[in-house]
Amino acid sequence: MICAAIAFLVVIVGITNKAGYALWMIPSLICVSILCIWSLFSLADCFLQLHRKYGWVRCAYMAMAPFAIFASYLTTVAFLTRSAQAVYFTWMTTAGFIEDAFFILLLPATAVVLNESK
């Protein structure tokens, strides 16, 4: 198992030396996958209002903002010379996470909806 891991790293380092940023693509893929899964959770949260029921969801939103910046950095490094769409997608997702985190932090649990029917 250890030999296989070492061989894998040697191959990746060899590819990296020849192809540039290939080593950065693996953590970038992992981080972007986590961001996509969290995006689905955020979409479900819009309808289920879990951030109002559970305090840990609000904390998770705040934690996802720096994680999204880190993932965007990895994606930018990995795809800098290859795919501008991947970089654009990840940075726009990051902007969404930061916006969500601040709005959820600033909105009180007793936020009032305008034009609410009585």
Tab-separated table of N, CA and C in Angstrom:
chain	number	residue	atom	x	y	z
A	1	MET	N	0.826	-1.190	0.000
A	1	MET	CA	0.000	0.000	0.000
A	1	MET	C	0.873	1.257	0.000
A	2	ILE	N	1.873	1.279	0.872
A	2	ILE	CA	2.763	2.439	0.933
A	2	ILE	C	3.541	2.573	-0.367
A	3	CYS	N	3.983	1.415	-0.915
A	3	CYS	CA	4.721	1.459	-2.189
A	3	CYS	C	3.843	2.012	-3.308
A	4	ALA	N	2.566	1.625	-3.294
A	4	ALA	CA	1.650	2.128	-4.321
A	4	ALA	C	1.458	3.636	-4.177
A	5	ALA	N	1.366	4.116	-2.932
A	5	ALA	CA	1.211	5.553	-2.714
A	5	ALA	C	2.453	6.314	-3.163
A	6	ILE	N	3.630	5.764	-2.865
A	6	ILE	CA	4.874	6.409	-3.291
A	6	ILE	C	4.977	6.418	-4.811
A	7	ALA	N	4.622	5.290	-5.435
A	7	ALA	CA	4.658	5.224	-6.899
A	7	ALA	C	3.689	6.231	-7.511
A	8	PHE	N	2.518	6.369	-6.894
A	8	PHE	CA	1.539	7.332	-7.377
A	8	PHE	C	2.092	8.753	-7.293
A	9	LEU	N	2.728	9.081	-6.160
A	9	LEU	CA	3.310	10.415	-6.010
A	9	LEU	C	4.427	10.662	-7.010
A	10	VAL	N	5.239	9.638	-7.258
A	10	VAL	CA	6.325	9.786	-8.237
A	10	VAL	C	5.752	10.061	-9.618
A	11	VAL	N	4.699	9.342	-9.978
A	11	VAL	CA	4.067	9.554	-11.283
A	11	VAL	C	3.478	10.958	-11.363
A	12	ILE	N	2.788	11.384	-10.301
A	12	ILE	CA	2.192	12.723	-10.295
A	12	ILE	C	3.259	13.800	-10.378
A	13	VAL	N	4.345	13.633	-9.618
A	13	VAL	CA	5.424	14.618	-9.673
A	13	VAL	C	6.051	14.639	-11.060
A	14	GLY	N	6.195	13.464	-11.671
A	14	GLY	CA	6.721	13.407	-13.037
A	14	GLY	C	5.810	14.113	-14.023
A	15	ILE	N	4.508	13.915	-13.870
A	15	ILE	CA	3.549	14.601	-14.740
A	15	ILE	C	3.602	16.103	-14.488
A	16	THR	N	3.718	16.468	-13.221
A	16	THR	CA	3.756	17.887	-12.871
A	16	THR	C	4.953	18.576	-13.498
A	17	ASN	N	6.076	17.926	-13.469
A	17	ASN	CA	7.270	18.530	-14.057
A	17	ASN	C	7.122	18.707	-15.562
A	18	LYS	N	6.349	17.820	-16.200
A	18	LYS	CA	6.171	17.908	-17.652
A	18	LYS	C	4.966	18.758	-18.034
A	19	ALA	N	3.906	18.700	-17.236
A	19	ALA	CA	2.652	19.346	-17.631
A	19	ALA	C	2.339	20.608	-16.847
A	20	GLY	N	3.196	21.002	-15.950
A	20	GLY	CA	2.949	22.253	-15.238
A	20	GLY	C	2.194	22.071	-13.949
A	21	TYR	N	0.888	22.335	-13.969
A	21	TYR	CA	0.110	22.397	-12.740
A	21	TYR	C	-0.725	21.150	-12.479
A	22	ALA	N	-0.315	20.001	-12.981
A	22	ALA	CA	-1.128	18.793	-12.812
A	22	ALA	C	-1.272	18.398	-11.352
A	23	LEU	N	-0.251	18.628	-10.540
A	23	LEU	CA	-0.330	18.261	-9.126
A	23	LEU	C	-1.417	19.045	-8.405
A	24	TRP	N	-1.676	20.265	-8.827
A	24	TRP	CA	-2.693	21.090	-8.180
A	24	TRP	C	-4.106	20.660	-8.549
A	25	MET	N	-4.266	19.881	-9.609
A	25	MET	CA	-5.612	19.520	-10.069
A	25	MET	C	-6.304	18.554	-9.121
A	26	ILE	N	-5.541	17.705	-8.442
A	26	ILE	CA	-6.165	16.724	-7.547
A	26	ILE	C	-6.820	17.406	-6.345
A	27	PRO	N	-6.092	18.231	-5.560
A	27	PRO	CA	-6.800	18.914	-4.463
A	27	PRO	C	-7.864	19.881	-4.960
A	28	SER	N	-7.646	20.468	-6.128
A	28	SER	CA	-8.658	21.361	-6.689
A	28	SER	C	-9.941	20.597	-6.991
A	29	LEU	N	-9.811	19.415	-7.578
A	29	LEU	CA	-10.983	18.599	-7.884
A	29	LEU	C	-11.721	18.209	-6.612
A	30	ILE	N	-10.979	17.856	-5.574
A	30	ILE	CA	-11.608	17.489	-4.303
A	30	ILE	C	-12.351	18.685	-3.709
A	31	CYS	N	-11.708	19.840	-3.691
A	31	CYS	CA	-12.340	21.033	-3.106
A	31	CYS	C	-13.561	21.478	-3.898
A	32	VAL	N	-13.466	21.453	-5.219
A	32	VAL	CA	-14.612	21.861	-6.038
A	32	VAL	C	-15.757	20.870	-5.881
A	33	SER	N	-15.445	19.579	-5.716
A	33	SER	CA	-16.498	18.589	-5.476
A	33	SER	C	-17.219	18.876	-4.166
A	34	ILE	N	-16.453	19.226	-3.130
A	34	ILE	CA	-17.072	19.578	-1.847
A	34	ILE	C	-17.937	20.826	-2.004
A	35	LEU	N	-17.456	21.806	-2.777
A	35	LEU	CA	-18.253	23.016	-3.005
A	35	LEU	C	-19.554	22.696	-3.730
A	36	CYS	N	-19.507	21.776	-4.692
A	36	CYS	CA	-20.728	21.406	-5.420
A	36	CYS	C	-21.725	20.714	-4.495
A	37	ILE	N	-21.222	19.827	-3.634
A	37	ILE	CA	-22.111	19.158	-2.678
A	37	ILE	C	-22.716	20.183	-1.721
A	38	TRP	N	-21.889	21.122	-1.253
A	38	TRP	CA	-22.402	22.154	-0.347
A	38	TRP	C	-23.403	23.059	-1.059
A	39	SER	N	-23.219	23.279	-2.356
A	39	SER	CA	-24.182	24.083	-3.116
A	39	SER	C	-25.551	23.418	-3.123
A	40	LEU	N	-25.577	22.095	-3.267
A	40	LEU	CA	-26.854	21.377	-3.214
A	40	LEU	C	-27.484	21.497	-1.829
A	41	PHE	N	-26.659	21.404	-0.790
A	41	PHE	CA	-27.169	21.582	0.572
A	41	PHE	C	-27.716	22.995	0.768
A	42	SER	N	-27.023	23.985	0.226
A	42	SER	CA	-27.486	25.374	0.349
A	42	SER	C	-28.814	25.573	-0.364
A	43	LEU	N	-28.963	24.923	-1.515
A	43	LEU	CA	-30.232	25.015	-2.237
A	43	LEU	C	-31.358	24.394	-1.425
A	44	ALA	N	-31.094	23.246	-0.821
A	44	ALA	CA	-32.109	22.621	0.029
A	44	ALA	C	-32.407	23.486	1.251
A	45	ASP	N	-31.381	24.158	1.763
A	45	ASP	CA	-31.565	25.018	2.935
A	45	ASP	C	-32.475	26.202	2.632
A	46	CYS	N	-32.472	26.652	1.378
A	46	CYS	CA	-33.372	27.750	0.996
A	46	CYS	C	-34.826	27.370	1.234
A	47	PHE	N	-35.162	26.108	1.011
A	47	PHE	CA	-36.548	25.669	1.158
A	47	PHE	C	-36.842	25.136	2.558
A	48	LEU	N	-35.863	24.467	3.172
A	48	LEU	CA	-36.092	23.846	4.474
A	48	LEU	C	-35.801	24.772	5.654
A	49	GLN	N	-35.086	25.888	5.399
A	49	GLN	CA	-34.751	26.861	6.446
A	49	GLN	C	-34.021	26.213	7.625
A	50	LEU	N	-33.063	25.342	7.314
A	50	LEU	CA	-32.315	24.656	8.365
A	50	LEU	C	-31.455	25.617	9.179
A	51	HIS	N	-31.017	26.715	8.572
A	51	HIS	CA	-30.172	27.659	9.305
A	51	HIS	C	-30.943	28.370	10.414
A	52	ARG	N	-32.257	28.342	10.350
A	52	ARG	CA	-33.059	28.937	11.425
A	52	ARG	C	-33.282	27.940	12.563
A	53	LYS	N	-33.282	26.645	12.227
A	53	LYS	CA	-33.551	25.620	13.236
A	53	LYS	C	-32.292	25.174	13.969
A	54	TYR	N	-31.188	25.103	13.252
A	54	TYR	CA	-29.962	24.548	13.825
A	54	TYR	C	-28.842	25.582	13.777
A	55	GLY	N	-28.219	25.815	14.905
A	55	GLY	CA	-27.140	26.795	14.982
A	55	GLY	C	-25.885	26.376	14.235
A	56	TRP	N	-25.642	25.063	14.147
A	56	TRP	CA	-24.422	24.601	13.488
A	56	TRP	C	-24.443	24.897	11.996
A	57	VAL	N	-25.624	25.030	11.419
A	57	VAL	CA	-25.701	25.334	9.989
A	57	VAL	C	-25.199	26.752	9.734
A	58	ARG	N	-25.542	27.679	10.627
A	58	ARG	CA	-25.045	29.053	10.490
A	58	ARG	C	-23.523	29.082	10.599
A	59	CYS	N	-22.971	28.308	11.531
A	59	CYS	CA	-21.503	28.242	11.674
A	59	CYS	C	-20.866	27.605	10.443
A	60	ALA	N	-21.536	26.610	9.877
A	60	ALA	CA	-20.998	25.956	8.679
A	60	ALA	C	-20.962	26.920	7.499
A	61	TYR	N	-21.967	27.770	7.395
A	61	TYR	CA	-21.945	28.775	6.328
A	61	TYR	C	-20.749	29.707	6.477
A	62	MET	N	-20.473	30.115	7.711
A	62	MET	CA	-19.329	31.001	7.939
A	62	MET	C	-18.014	30.282	7.658
A	63	ALA	N	-17.952	28.982	7.933
A	63	ALA	CA	-16.723	28.227	7.677
A	63	ALA	C	-16.527	27.968	6.190
A	64	MET	N	-17.611	27.923	5.429
A	64	MET	CA	-17.481	27.624	4.001
A	64	MET	C	-16.915	28.797	3.214
A	65	ALA	N	-17.047	30.004	3.719
A	65	ALA	CA	-16.524	31.159	2.978
A	65	ALA	C	-15.002	31.097	2.823
A	66	PRO	N	-14.213	30.902	3.899
A	66	PRO	CA	-12.762	30.782	3.683
A	66	PRO	C	-12.381	29.515	2.930
A	67	PHE	N	-13.151	28.428	3.128
A	67	PHE	CA	-12.872	27.207	2.377
A	67	PHE	C	-13.081	27.440	0.886
A	68	ALA	N	-14.116	28.192	0.543
A	68	ALA	CA	-14.371	28.483	-0.868
A	68	ALA	C	-13.260	29.335	-1.463
A	69	ILE	N	-12.708	30.260	-0.677
A	69	ILE	CA	-11.578	31.055	-1.170
A	69	ILE	C	-10.373	30.157	-1.412
A	70	PHE	N	-10.117	29.225	-0.494
A	70	PHE	CA	-9.011	28.276	-0.660
A	70	PHE	C	-9.218	27.412	-1.904
A	71	ALA	N	-10.448	26.915	-2.099
A	71	ALA	CA	-10.740	26.101	-3.278
A	71	ALA	C	-10.580	26.914	-4.553
A	72	SER	N	-10.967	28.173	-4.511
A	72	SER	CA	-10.811	29.029	-5.688
A	72	SER	C	-9.346	29.251	-6.019
A	73	TYR	N	-8.535	29.408	-4.984
A	73	TYR	CA	-7.092	29.563	-5.218
A	73	TYR	C	-6.521	28.310	-5.876
A	74	LEU	N	-6.879	27.133	-5.346
A	74	LEU	CA	-6.373	25.886	-5.930
A	74	LEU	C	-6.833	25.728	-7.375
A	75	THR	N	-8.094	26.060	-7.633
A	75	THR	CA	-8.612	25.933	-8.993
A	75	THR	C	-7.930	26.914	-9.928
A	76	THR	N	-7.669	28.112	-9.445
A	76	THR	CA	-6.979	29.100	-10.278
A	76	THR	C	-5.585	28.622	-10.638
A	77	VAL	N	-4.871	28.075	-9.660
A	77	VAL	CA	-3.524	27.569	-9.924
A	77	VAL	C	-3.577	26.373	-10.865
A	78	ALA	N	-4.548	25.482	-10.642
A	78	ALA	CA	-4.610	24.254	-11.431
A	78	ALA	C	-4.991	24.514	-12.882
A	79	PHE	N	-5.930	25.414	-13.105
A	79	PHE	CA	-6.473	25.598	-14.445
A	79	PHE	C	-6.086	26.933	-15.066
A	80	LEU	N	-5.031	27.554	-14.550
A	80	LEU	CA	-4.662	28.887	-15.005
A	80	LEU	C	-4.408	28.935	-16.501
A	81	THR	N	-3.735	27.945	-17.017
A	81	THR	CA	-3.411	27.946	-18.447
A	81	THR	C	-4.309	27.018	-19.243
A	82	ARG	N	-5.295	26.403	-18.603
A	82	ARG	CA	-6.066	25.377	-19.299
A	82	ARG	C	-7.527	25.742	-19.510
A	83	SER	N	-8.221	26.156	-18.466
A	83	SER	CA	-9.658	26.362	-18.597
A	83	SER	C	-10.108	27.559	-17.772
A	84	ALA	N	-10.416	28.640	-18.448
A	84	ALA	CA	-10.891	29.835	-17.747
A	84	ALA	C	-12.283	29.613	-17.166
A	85	GLN	N	-13.066	28.699	-17.755
A	85	GLN	CA	-14.417	28.458	-17.258
A	85	GLN	C	-14.390	27.859	-15.856
A	86	ALA	N	-13.443	26.965	-15.584
A	86	ALA	CA	-13.348	26.370	-14.249
A	86	ALA	C	-13.004	27.426	-13.215
A	87	VAL	N	-12.098	28.320	-13.560
A	87	VAL	CA	-11.721	29.399	-12.645
A	87	VAL	C	-12.910	30.323	-12.415
A	88	TYR	N	-13.610	30.683	-13.473
A	88	TYR	CA	-14.774	31.572	-13.363
A	88	TYR	C	-15.855	30.942	-12.492
A	89	PHE	N	-16.159	29.661	-12.754
A	89	PHE	CA	-17.196	28.965	-11.983
A	89	PHE	C	-16.851	28.950	-10.497
A	90	THR	N	-15.606	28.632	-10.173
A	90	THR	CA	-15.241	28.498	-8.768
A	90	THR	C	-15.244	29.840	-8.056
A	91	TRP	N	-14.755	30.892	-8.707
A	91	TRP	CA	-14.759	32.208	-8.056
A	91	TRP	C	-16.176	32.743	-7.902
A	92	MET	N	-17.058	32.477	-8.863
A	92	MET	CA	-18.446	32.917	-8.721
A	92	MET	C	-19.137	32.148	-7.597
A	93	THR	N	-18.824	30.854	-7.472
A	93	THR	CA	-19.369	30.070	-6.366
A	93	THR	C	-18.872	30.611	-5.037
A	94	THR	N	-17.598	30.980	-4.992
A	94	THR	CA	-17.034	31.557	-3.771
A	94	THR	C	-17.737	32.856	-3.403
A	95	ALA	N	-17.975	33.695	-4.389
A	95	ALA	CA	-18.691	34.945	-4.117
A	95	ALA	C	-20.075	34.657	-3.547
A	96	GLY	N	-20.730	33.632	-4.071
A	96	GLY	CA	-22.038	33.242	-3.545
A	96	GLY	C	-21.963	32.764	-2.107
A	97	PHE	N	-20.929	31.969	-1.785
A	97	PHE	CA	-20.781	31.480	-0.414
A	97	PHE	C	-20.515	32.616	0.564
A	98	ILE	N	-19.672	33.558	0.158
A	98	ILE	CA	-19.379	34.688	1.042
A	98	ILE	C	-20.637	35.527	1.260
A	99	GLU	N	-21.381	35.743	0.182
A	99	GLU	CA	-22.632	36.501	0.297
A	99	GLU	C	-23.620	35.785	1.203
A	100	ASP	N	-23.788	34.466	1.009
A	100	ASP	CA	-24.705	33.697	1.856
A	100	ASP	C	-24.291	33.754	3.316
A	101	ALA	N	-22.985	33.609	3.556
A	101	ALA	CA	-22.504	33.599	4.939
A	101	ALA	C	-22.810	34.916	5.634
A	102	PHE	N	-22.562	36.023	4.958
A	102	PHE	CA	-22.808	37.313	5.598
A	102	PHE	C	-24.292	37.596	5.766
A	103	PHE	N	-25.108	37.230	4.773
A	103	PHE	CA	-26.536	37.487	4.912
A	103	PHE	C	-27.144	36.641	6.016
A	104	ILE	N	-26.729	35.377	6.109
A	104	ILE	CA	-27.282	34.520	7.155
A	104	ILE	C	-26.799	34.974	8.521
A	105	LEU	N	-25.561	35.465	8.592
A	105	LEU	CA	-25.057	35.961	9.869
A	105	LEU	C	-25.787	37.236	10.290
A	106	LEU	N	-26.085	38.107	9.325
A	106	LEU	CA	-26.692	39.389	9.656
A	106	LEU	C	-28.194	39.306	9.890
A	107	LEU	N	-28.859	38.344	9.237
A	107	LEU	CA	-30.309	38.245	9.404
A	107	LEU	C	-30.637	37.621	10.756
A	108	PRO	N	-31.487	38.236	11.526
A	108	PRO	CA	-31.888	37.611	12.789
A	108	PRO	C	-32.848	36.454	12.521
A	109	ALA	N	-33.027	35.626	13.506
A	109	ALA	CA	-33.937	34.487	13.355
A	109	ALA	C	-35.381	34.948	13.230
A	110	THR	N	-35.657	36.176	13.634
A	110	THR	CA	-37.025	36.702	13.576
A	110	THR	C	-37.187	37.687	12.425
A	111	ALA	N	-36.490	37.442	11.312
A	111	ALA	CA	-36.577	38.343	10.163
A	111	ALA	C	-38.014	38.385	9.646
A	112	VAL	N	-38.448	39.566	9.251
A	112	VAL	CA	-39.823	39.774	8.803
A	112	VAL	C	-39.846	39.798	7.283
A	113	VAL	N	-40.805	39.106	6.704
A	113	VAL	CA	-40.988	39.114	5.261
A	113	VAL	C	-41.916	40.276	4.917
A	114	LEU	N	-41.505	41.109	3.964
A	114	LEU	CA	-42.338	42.240	3.568
A	114	LEU	C	-43.573	41.759	2.828
A	115	ASN	N	-44.658	42.476	2.973
A	115	ASN	CA	-45.940	42.154	2.331
A	115	ASN	C	-46.450	40.777	2.745
A	116	GLU	N	-46.240	40.437	3.976
A	116	GLU	CA	-46.709	39.144	4.468
A	116	GLU	C	-48.224	39.202	4.650
A	117	SER	N	-48.915	38.196	4.151
A	117	SER	CA	-50.376	38.179	4.298
A	117	SER	C	-50.742	37.839	5.743
A	118	LYS	N	-51.824	38.464	6.217
A	118	LYS	CA	-52.206	38.276	7.629
A	118	LYS	C	-53.347	37.325	7.775
